[in-house]
């Protein structure tokens, strides 16, 4: 090789294993990623990389696996501030008696900004580079994302009833459109519409969401078929299952991300399939709220894209996508009584590439391929809990990896180095969170809120 063929790059990451996700199930030994600006410019053997590239910075990750940054496809980031406030309750009791009253009392722009920042810190430290958020004050959530240089899909919440953020349906749309305008063309943030659920949003508002999403080329996310009670109430009130109602008003389309889907019959699968809808599976939240089980194997077999999300920290209670992968894999096996169901490569794909597909950003992220954004997580396997490592891909899913995430890049920026956040002042953030805890605990509603 002649000296002329040596190319300058910003960064070379030399890793013991590279797991690109696309192609499916592949583990590359002693490979490297070359990065310039925010893009992956090459993926090749470390031996060749050392000859071909002259990097400004080199990372020698010789006991690490590098993977595409994880994509948390559903959550309510600011609810980290409600973590552990009302555990061990069924969904409707949890919502009606605990979460909604607490939200009415506490949600504000600064609550959302601090809560979202806490979520971002937690997600980055556990290898997540992109998340989806549906919560009040989405403008402030987007600001926290912008400031911390993470990638996100932010959904403007749409509800029929008032909240601290908006007074009525019109007001949600009005404010939502302003947020959408403000962040249009942002390189890391997409704004979409998040009608909360069929039982909290009327037909007119749902139809308006469809029209706006089409006009603005935006995504839609909705909680759908989360519990059997949701189905029973809908049938009692209207004689139809919620998904049939959505179909009748032409709401379903590939831009619709249906979150949960724990109550699924064959006709529902046909509707999801025919309309190209996305499904977001939140196994730990479904288990904790005893909502039911999403039949991921059946959905995937029907060609429906299934991505993974943690849901909010109040019903999980963490934002650890490695734990979510493990739970999804174990749950699918238990549900189907088939140990081959939802294999480790499939679980990792759900948490990466399928998330990117659901969010409509698969041309940009979700796998380690030439030309894609450098959204990368490195996991250090030089830890007793990962010894010995025969199959690093399996290890990623079935041993607890979140605590061993060492490096995270989002869009080429190093946001976690040697397990520490590079941009967020952890102590200052903890202090802000403690102030919220003190405020909530000291409130006159303490008895109601302490549960
Ligand atoms: Zn949710």
Coordinates of C-alpha atoms and ligand atoms in Angstrom, one line a residue:
X1 CA 0.0 0.0 0.0
X2 CA 1.4 3.4 -1.0
X3 CA 1.4 6.3 1.4
X4 CA -0.9 8.2 -0.9
X5 CA -3.7 5.7 -0.2
X6 CA -3.7 6.6 3.5
X7 CA -6.9 8.6 4.2
X8 CA -7.4 11.0 7.0
X9 CA -10.4 10.3 9.2
X10 CA -11.6 11.9 12.5
X11 CA -11.8 8.8 14.4
X12 CA -11.0 5.1 14.3
X13 CA -12.7 2.7 16.7
X14 CA -10.8 -0.6 16.9
X15 CA -13.0 -3.2 18.6
X16 CA -12.7 -6.9 19.6
X17 CA -16.2 -7.4 18.1
X18 CA -18.4 -5.3 15.8
X19 CA -22.0 -6.4 15.6
X20 CA -23.5 -4.3 12.8
X21 CA -27.1 -5.7 13.1
X22 CA -27.4 -5.5 9.3
X23 CA -26.5 -8.1 8.0
X24 CA -28.6 -10.0 10.5
X25 CA -26.8 -12.0 13.2
X26 CA -23.3 -11.2 12.1
X27 CA -20.4 -10.8 14.6
X28 CA -17.2 -9.4 13.1
X29 CA -13.9 -10.2 15.0
X30 CA -11.3 -7.5 15.4
X31 CA -13.0 -4.9 13.2
X32 CA -12.9 -1.2 13.1
X33 CA -15.2 1.7 12.3
X34 CA -13.8 4.8 10.6
X35 CA -15.7 8.0 11.3
X36 CA -15.5 11.4 9.7
X37 CA -17.8 14.2 10.9
X38 CA -21.0 12.5 12.0
X39 CA -20.8 9.6 9.6
X40 CA -19.4 6.1 9.5
X41 CA -17.2 6.1 6.4
X42 CA -15.9 2.5 6.6
X43 CA -16.3 -0.8 8.4
X44 CA -13.3 -3.1 7.9
X45 CA -10.8 -5.4 9.6
X46 CA -8.6 -3.6 12.2
X47 CA -5.6 -4.9 10.3
X48 CA -6.7 -3.1 7.1
X49 CA -8.0 0.0 9.0
X50 CA -4.5 0.6 10.5
X51 CA -3.0 0.6 7.0
X52 CA -5.7 2.6 5.2
X53 CA -6.7 5.3 7.7
X54 CA -4.8 8.0 9.6
X55 CA -7.2 9.0 12.4
X56 CA -7.0 12.1 14.6
X57 CA -8.3 10.0 17.5
X58 CA -8.1 6.2 18.0
X59 CA -10.1 4.2 20.5
X60 CA -8.6 0.8 21.3
X61 CA -11.6 -1.2 22.6
X62 CA -9.9 -4.6 22.7
X63 CA -12.3 -6.3 25.1
X64 CA -15.4 -4.6 23.8
X65 CA -18.3 -5.2 21.4
X66 CA -19.6 -2.3 19.5
X67 CA -23.2 -2.1 18.4
X68 CA -25.6 0.4 16.8
X69 CA -26.9 2.8 19.6
X70 CA -30.1 1.4 21.0
X71 CA -33.4 3.0 20.1
X72 CA -36.0 3.3 22.8
X73 CA -39.1 3.5 20.7
X74 CA -41.6 4.4 23.4
X75 CA -41.5 6.4 26.6
X76 CA -42.4 9.4 28.6
X77 CA -39.0 10.7 29.5
X78 CA -39.9 13.3 32.2
X79 CA -41.7 10.6 34.2
X80 CA -38.3 9.7 35.6
X81 CA -39.2 12.2 38.3
X82 CA -42.2 9.9 39.3
X83 CA -40.0 6.8 39.4
X84 CA -41.2 4.4 42.1
X85 CA -44.0 6.7 43.2
X86 CA -46.9 4.2 42.8
X87 CA -45.7 0.7 42.3
X88 CA -47.7 -2.5 42.4
X89 CA -51.0 -1.1 41.1
X90 CA -53.2 -2.1 38.1
X91 CA -53.0 0.3 35.1
X92 CA -56.3 2.2 35.6
X93 CA -55.9 2.6 39.3
X94 CA -52.3 3.6 38.7
X95 CA -53.4 6.2 36.1
X96 CA -56.6 7.5 37.7
X97 CA -55.6 7.6 41.3
X98 CA -51.9 8.2 41.2
X99 CA -50.2 9.3 38.0
X100 CA -52.9 11.7 36.6
X101 CA -53.4 13.5 39.9
X102 CA -49.6 13.8 40.3
X103 CA -49.2 15.1 36.8
X104 CA -52.0 17.7 37.3
X105 CA -50.2 18.9 40.4
X106 CA -46.6 18.9 39.3
X107 CA -46.1 19.0 35.5
X108 CA -44.5 22.2 34.4
X109 CA -41.9 23.4 31.9
X110 CA -39.1 23.0 34.4
X111 CA -40.3 19.6 35.6
X112 CA -40.3 18.3 32.0
X113 CA -36.8 19.7 31.3
X114 CA -35.2 18.2 34.4
X115 CA -37.1 14.9 34.1
X116 CA -36.1 14.6 30.4
X117 CA -32.5 15.4 31.2
X118 CA -32.5 12.7 33.8
X119 CA -33.9 10.3 31.3
X120 CA -31.3 11.3 28.7
X121 CA -28.5 10.8 31.2
X122 CA -29.8 7.3 32.1
X123 CA -30.4 6.3 28.5
X124 CA -27.0 7.4 27.3
X125 CA -25.2 5.6 30.1
X126 CA -27.1 2.4 29.1
X127 CA -26.3 2.6 25.4
X128 CA -29.4 4.3 24.0
X129 CA -28.7 6.9 21.4
X130 CA -32.2 7.7 20.2
X131 CA -35.5 7.7 22.0
X132 CA -39.2 8.4 21.4
X133 CA -41.0 10.7 23.8
X134 CA -44.7 11.4 24.3
X135 CA -45.3 13.9 27.1
X136 CA -46.6 17.4 28.1
X137 CA -44.4 20.4 27.3
X138 CA -42.8 18.7 24.3
X139 CA -41.1 22.0 23.5
X140 CA -39.1 21.7 26.7
X141 CA -38.3 18.0 26.1
X142 CA -37.0 18.9 22.7
X143 CA -34.9 21.6 24.2
X144 CA -33.4 19.2 26.6
X145 CA -32.6 16.8 23.7
X146 CA -31.1 19.7 21.6
X147 CA -28.9 20.8 24.5
X148 CA -27.7 17.3 25.3
X149 CA -27.2 16.4 21.6
X150 CA -29.2 13.2 21.7
X151 CA -31.4 11.9 18.9
X152 CA -35.2 11.8 19.5
X153 CA -38.6 11.6 18.1
X154 CA -40.8 13.9 20.2
X155 CA -44.6 13.5 20.0
X156 CA -46.9 16.4 20.8
X157 CA -49.5 14.9 23.1
X158 CA -53.1 15.2 22.0
X159 CA -55.9 14.6 24.5
X160 CA -59.6 15.6 24.9
X161 CA -59.1 16.9 28.4
X162 CA -57.0 19.8 29.8
X163 CA -53.5 19.4 31.3
X164 CA -50.9 21.8 32.6
X165 CA -49.7 22.2 29.0
X166 CA -52.9 22.8 27.1
X167 CA -56.6 23.7 27.8
X168 CA -58.5 21.7 25.1
X169 CA -58.0 19.8 21.9
X170 CA -57.6 22.9 19.8
X171 CA -55.0 24.2 22.2
X172 CA -53.0 21.0 22.0
X173 CA -53.0 21.3 18.2
X174 CA -52.1 25.0 18.2
X175 CA -49.2 24.5 20.6
X176 CA -48.1 21.3 18.9
X177 CA -47.9 23.0 15.5
X178 CA -45.7 25.7 17.0
X179 CA -43.3 23.0 18.4
X180 CA -43.3 21.3 15.0
X181 CA -42.4 24.6 13.3
X182 CA -39.7 25.3 15.8
X183 CA -37.9 22.0 15.3
X184 CA -38.5 21.5 11.6
X185 CA -35.2 20.6 9.8
X186 CA -33.4 19.9 13.2
X187 CA -30.8 17.2 12.4
X188 CA -31.5 15.2 15.5
X189 CA -35.1 15.8 16.4
X190 CA -38.3 14.8 14.6
X191 CA -41.6 16.1 15.8
X192 CA -44.7 13.9 15.5
X193 CA -48.2 13.7 17.0
X194 CA -49.1 11.5 20.0
X195 CA -52.8 11.1 20.5
X196 CA -52.7 9.4 23.9
X197 CA -55.1 6.5 23.4
X198 CA -58.5 5.7 21.7
X199 CA -60.2 6.1 25.0
X200 CA -58.8 9.6 25.7
X201 CA -59.1 11.1 22.1
X202 CA -62.3 11.6 20.1
X203 CA -62.7 10.7 16.4
X204 CA -62.5 14.3 15.2
X205 CA -59.1 14.9 16.9
X206 CA -57.8 11.6 15.6
X207 CA -58.8 12.5 12.1
X208 CA -57.2 15.9 12.4
X209 CA -54.0 14.1 13.6
X210 CA -54.1 12.0 10.4
X211 CA -54.5 15.0 8.1
X212 CA -51.7 17.0 9.8
X213 CA -49.3 14.0 9.9
X214 CA -49.9 13.6 6.1
X215 CA -49.3 17.3 5.4
X216 CA -46.2 17.5 7.6
X217 CA -44.9 14.1 6.8
X218 CA -44.9 13.3 10.5
X219 CA -45.2 10.1 12.5
X220 CA -48.0 9.3 14.9
X221 CA -47.8 7.3 18.1
X222 CA -50.8 6.0 20.1
X223 CA -51.2 3.6 23.1
X224 CA -53.4 0.8 21.6
X225 CA -54.9 -2.3 23.0
X226 CA -52.9 -2.0 26.2
X227 CA -55.3 -3.9 28.5
X228 CA -58.3 -6.2 28.2
X229 CA -60.4 -3.5 30.0
X230 CA -59.7 -1.1 27.2
X231 CA -61.2 -3.6 24.7
X232 CA -64.2 -4.5 26.9
X233 CA -65.0 -0.8 27.5
X234 CA -64.8 0.0 23.8
X235 CA -67.0 -2.9 22.9
X236 CA -69.5 -2.0 25.6
X237 CA -69.6 1.7 24.5
X238 CA -69.4 1.3 20.7
X239 CA -69.7 -2.3 19.8
X240 CA -66.2 -2.3 18.3
X241 CA -62.6 -3.0 19.2
X242 CA -60.5 0.1 19.4
X243 CA -58.5 -0.9 16.3
X244 CA -61.7 -1.3 14.3
X245 CA -62.7 2.2 15.2
X246 CA -59.3 3.5 14.1
X247 CA -59.7 1.6 10.8
X248 CA -63.2 3.0 10.2
X249 CA -61.9 6.5 10.4
X250 CA -58.9 5.7 8.1
X251 CA -56.5 6.4 10.9
X252 CA -54.2 3.4 10.4
X253 CA -51.2 3.8 8.1
X254 CA -47.4 3.0 8.1
X255 CA -46.8 6.3 10.0
X256 CA -48.8 4.9 12.9
X257 CA -46.8 3.4 15.8
X258 CA -49.2 1.3 17.9
X259 CA -47.8 1.0 21.4
X260 CA -48.4 -2.2 23.5
X261 CA -50.9 -4.3 21.5
X262 CA -51.2 -6.9 24.3
X263 CA -54.8 -7.8 23.3
X264 CA -54.5 -9.1 19.8
X265 CA -56.8 -11.4 17.7
X266 CA -56.1 -12.6 14.2
X267 CA -58.4 -9.8 12.7
X268 CA -56.2 -7.2 14.5
X269 CA -53.1 -8.6 12.9
X270 CA -54.7 -8.4 9.5
X271 CA -55.5 -4.8 10.1
X272 CA -52.0 -4.0 11.2
X273 CA -50.6 -5.9 8.3
X274 CA -52.9 -4.4 5.6
X275 CA -52.2 -0.9 6.8
X276 CA -48.4 -1.3 7.3
X277 CA -48.6 -0.2 11.0
X278 CA -45.7 -0.3 13.4
X279 CA -45.9 -2.1 16.7
X280 CA -43.9 -0.9 19.8
X281 CA -43.5 -3.6 22.4
X282 CA -42.9 -2.5 26.0
X283 CA -42.6 -5.9 27.8
X284 CA -41.5 -4.7 31.3
X285 CA -44.2 -2.0 31.5
X286 CA -46.8 -4.6 30.4
X287 CA -45.6 -7.1 33.0
X288 CA -45.4 -4.6 35.8
X289 CA -48.9 -3.3 35.2
X290 CA -50.1 -6.8 34.5
X291 CA -51.5 -5.6 31.1
X292 CA -51.0 -8.7 29.1
X293 CA -48.5 -10.0 26.5
X294 CA -47.8 -8.7 23.1
X295 CA -47.6 -11.7 20.7
X296 CA -44.3 -10.6 19.1
X297 CA -43.6 -13.8 17.3
X298 CA -47.0 -13.9 15.6
X299 CA -46.7 -10.2 14.6
X300 CA -43.2 -10.7 13.2
X301 CA -44.2 -13.8 11.3
X302 CA -47.0 -11.7 9.7
X303 CA -44.4 -9.2 8.5
X304 CA -45.3 -6.5 11.0
X305 CA -42.3 -4.4 12.2
X306 CA -42.0 -4.7 16.0
X307 CA -39.7 -2.3 17.9
X308 CA -38.9 -2.1 21.6
X309 CA -39.6 0.6 24.2
X310 CA -39.3 0.9 28.0
X311 CA -42.4 3.1 28.5
X312 CA -42.1 5.7 31.3
X313 CA -39.9 5.2 34.3
X314 CA -43.0 5.2 36.5
X315 CA -44.1 1.9 35.1
X316 CA -40.8 0.1 34.5
X317 CA -38.9 1.5 36.6
X318 CA -35.8 2.1 34.5
X319 CA -34.9 3.0 30.9
X320 CA -32.6 0.1 30.3
X321 CA -33.0 -1.2 26.8
X322 CA -30.7 -4.2 27.5
X323 CA -33.1 -5.4 30.2
X324 CA -35.9 -4.8 27.8
X325 CA -34.3 -7.0 25.1
X326 CA -33.8 -9.7 27.6
X327 CA -37.3 -9.5 28.9
X328 CA -38.7 -9.5 25.4
X329 CA -36.7 -12.6 24.5
X330 CA -37.7 -14.5 27.6
X331 CA -41.4 -13.5 27.4
X332 CA -41.7 -14.6 23.8
X333 CA -40.2 -18.0 24.7
X334 CA -42.5 -18.4 27.7
X335 CA -45.6 -17.3 25.7
X336 CA -45.0 -19.6 22.8
X337 CA -43.4 -22.4 24.8
X338 CA -40.7 -22.4 22.2
X339 CA -37.1 -21.7 23.4
X340 CA -36.1 -20.7 19.8
X341 CA -38.6 -17.9 19.7
X342 CA -37.2 -14.3 19.6
X343 CA -33.5 -15.2 19.5
X344 CA -30.7 -12.9 20.7
X345 CA -30.1 -11.5 17.2
X346 CA -33.8 -10.8 16.8
X347 CA -34.0 -9.1 20.1
X348 CA -31.0 -6.8 19.3
X349 CA -32.5 -6.0 15.9
X350 CA -35.8 -5.1 17.6
X351 CA -33.9 -2.7 19.9
X352 CA -31.9 -1.1 17.0
X353 CA -32.9 -1.5 13.3
X354 CA -36.6 -2.2 13.9
X355 CA -36.7 1.0 16.1
X356 CA -35.2 3.0 13.3
X357 CA -37.7 1.5 10.8
X358 CA -40.6 2.4 13.1
X359 CA -39.4 5.9 13.5
X360 CA -38.8 6.2 9.7
X361 CA -35.1 6.9 10.2
X362 CA -33.6 3.6 9.0
X363 CA -31.6 5.4 6.2
X364 CA -29.8 7.2 9.0
X365 CA -29.4 5.0 12.0
X366 CA -30.2 1.5 13.5
X367 CA -27.2 -0.4 12.1
X368 CA -23.5 0.1 11.6
X369 CA -23.2 0.6 7.9
X370 CA -21.1 2.9 5.7
X371 CA -22.8 6.2 5.2
X372 CA -25.0 6.0 8.3
X373 CA -24.8 8.4 11.2
X374 CA -22.2 7.4 13.9
X375 CA -24.7 6.3 16.6
X376 CA -22.7 3.7 18.4
X377 CA -22.5 2.0 21.8
X378 CA -19.5 0.1 23.1
X379 CA -19.9 -2.6 25.8
X380 CA -16.9 -3.7 27.8
X381 CA -16.9 -7.5 28.2
X382 CA -13.9 -7.5 30.5
X383 CA -16.1 -8.0 33.5
X384 CA -16.6 -11.2 35.5
X385 CA -20.3 -11.3 34.7
X386 CA -19.5 -11.7 31.0
X387 CA -16.7 -14.3 31.4
X388 CA -16.2 -16.4 29.5
X389 CA -17.6 -14.9 26.3
X390 CA -18.4 -17.6 23.6
X391 CA -21.0 -15.6 21.7
X392 CA -20.9 -11.8 22.3
X393 CA -24.3 -11.3 20.6
X394 CA -26.0 -13.7 23.0
X395 CA -24.1 -12.2 25.9
X396 CA -25.5 -8.7 25.0
X397 CA -29.1 -10.0 25.4
X398 CA -28.8 -12.5 28.2
X399 CA -26.3 -11.0 30.6
X400 CA -26.8 -7.6 32.2
X401 CA -24.9 -5.3 29.9
X402 CA -26.2 -1.8 30.7
X403 CA -23.7 -1.2 33.5
X404 CA -20.8 -2.1 31.2
X405 CA -21.5 0.4 28.5
X406 CA -18.2 2.2 28.2
X407 CA -18.6 4.6 25.2
X408 CA -21.5 6.1 23.4
X409 CA -21.5 8.3 20.3
X410 CA -24.5 10.1 18.9
X411 CA -24.2 11.5 15.4
X412 CA -20.4 11.2 15.8
X413 CA -20.2 13.0 19.1
X414 CA -18.7 11.1 22.1
X415 CA -21.3 11.5 24.8
X416 CA -20.1 8.7 27.2
X417 CA -16.5 7.9 27.7
X418 CA -15.2 5.2 30.0
X419 CA -18.7 5.0 31.5
X420 CA -18.9 8.7 32.3
X421 CA -21.1 11.3 30.7
X422 CA -19.0 13.8 28.8
X423 CA -21.5 16.7 28.5
X424 CA -23.9 16.3 31.5
X425 CA -22.9 17.4 35.0
X426 CA -24.1 14.4 36.9
X427 CA -23.9 16.1 40.4
X428 CA -25.7 19.2 39.3
X429 CA -28.4 17.1 37.7
X430 CA -28.8 15.0 40.8
X431 CA -29.2 18.2 42.9
X432 CA -32.0 19.4 40.6
X433 CA -33.8 16.0 40.9
X434 CA -33.4 16.1 44.6
X435 CA -35.1 19.5 44.7
X436 CA -38.1 18.0 42.9
X437 CA -38.3 15.1 45.2
X438 CA -38.2 17.4 48.2
X439 CA -40.9 19.6 46.8
X440 CA -43.2 16.6 45.9
X441 CA -42.6 15.0 49.4
X442 CA -43.2 18.3 51.3
X443 CA -46.5 19.0 49.5
X444 CA -49.8 19.2 51.3
X445 CA -50.9 16.4 49.1
X446 CA -48.2 14.2 50.4
X447 CA -50.6 11.5 51.7
X448 CA -52.2 11.2 48.3
X449 CA -48.9 11.3 46.4
X450 CA -46.9 9.0 48.8
X451 CA -49.5 6.3 48.3
Ligands
LIG1 ZN1 -46.7 4.9 27.4

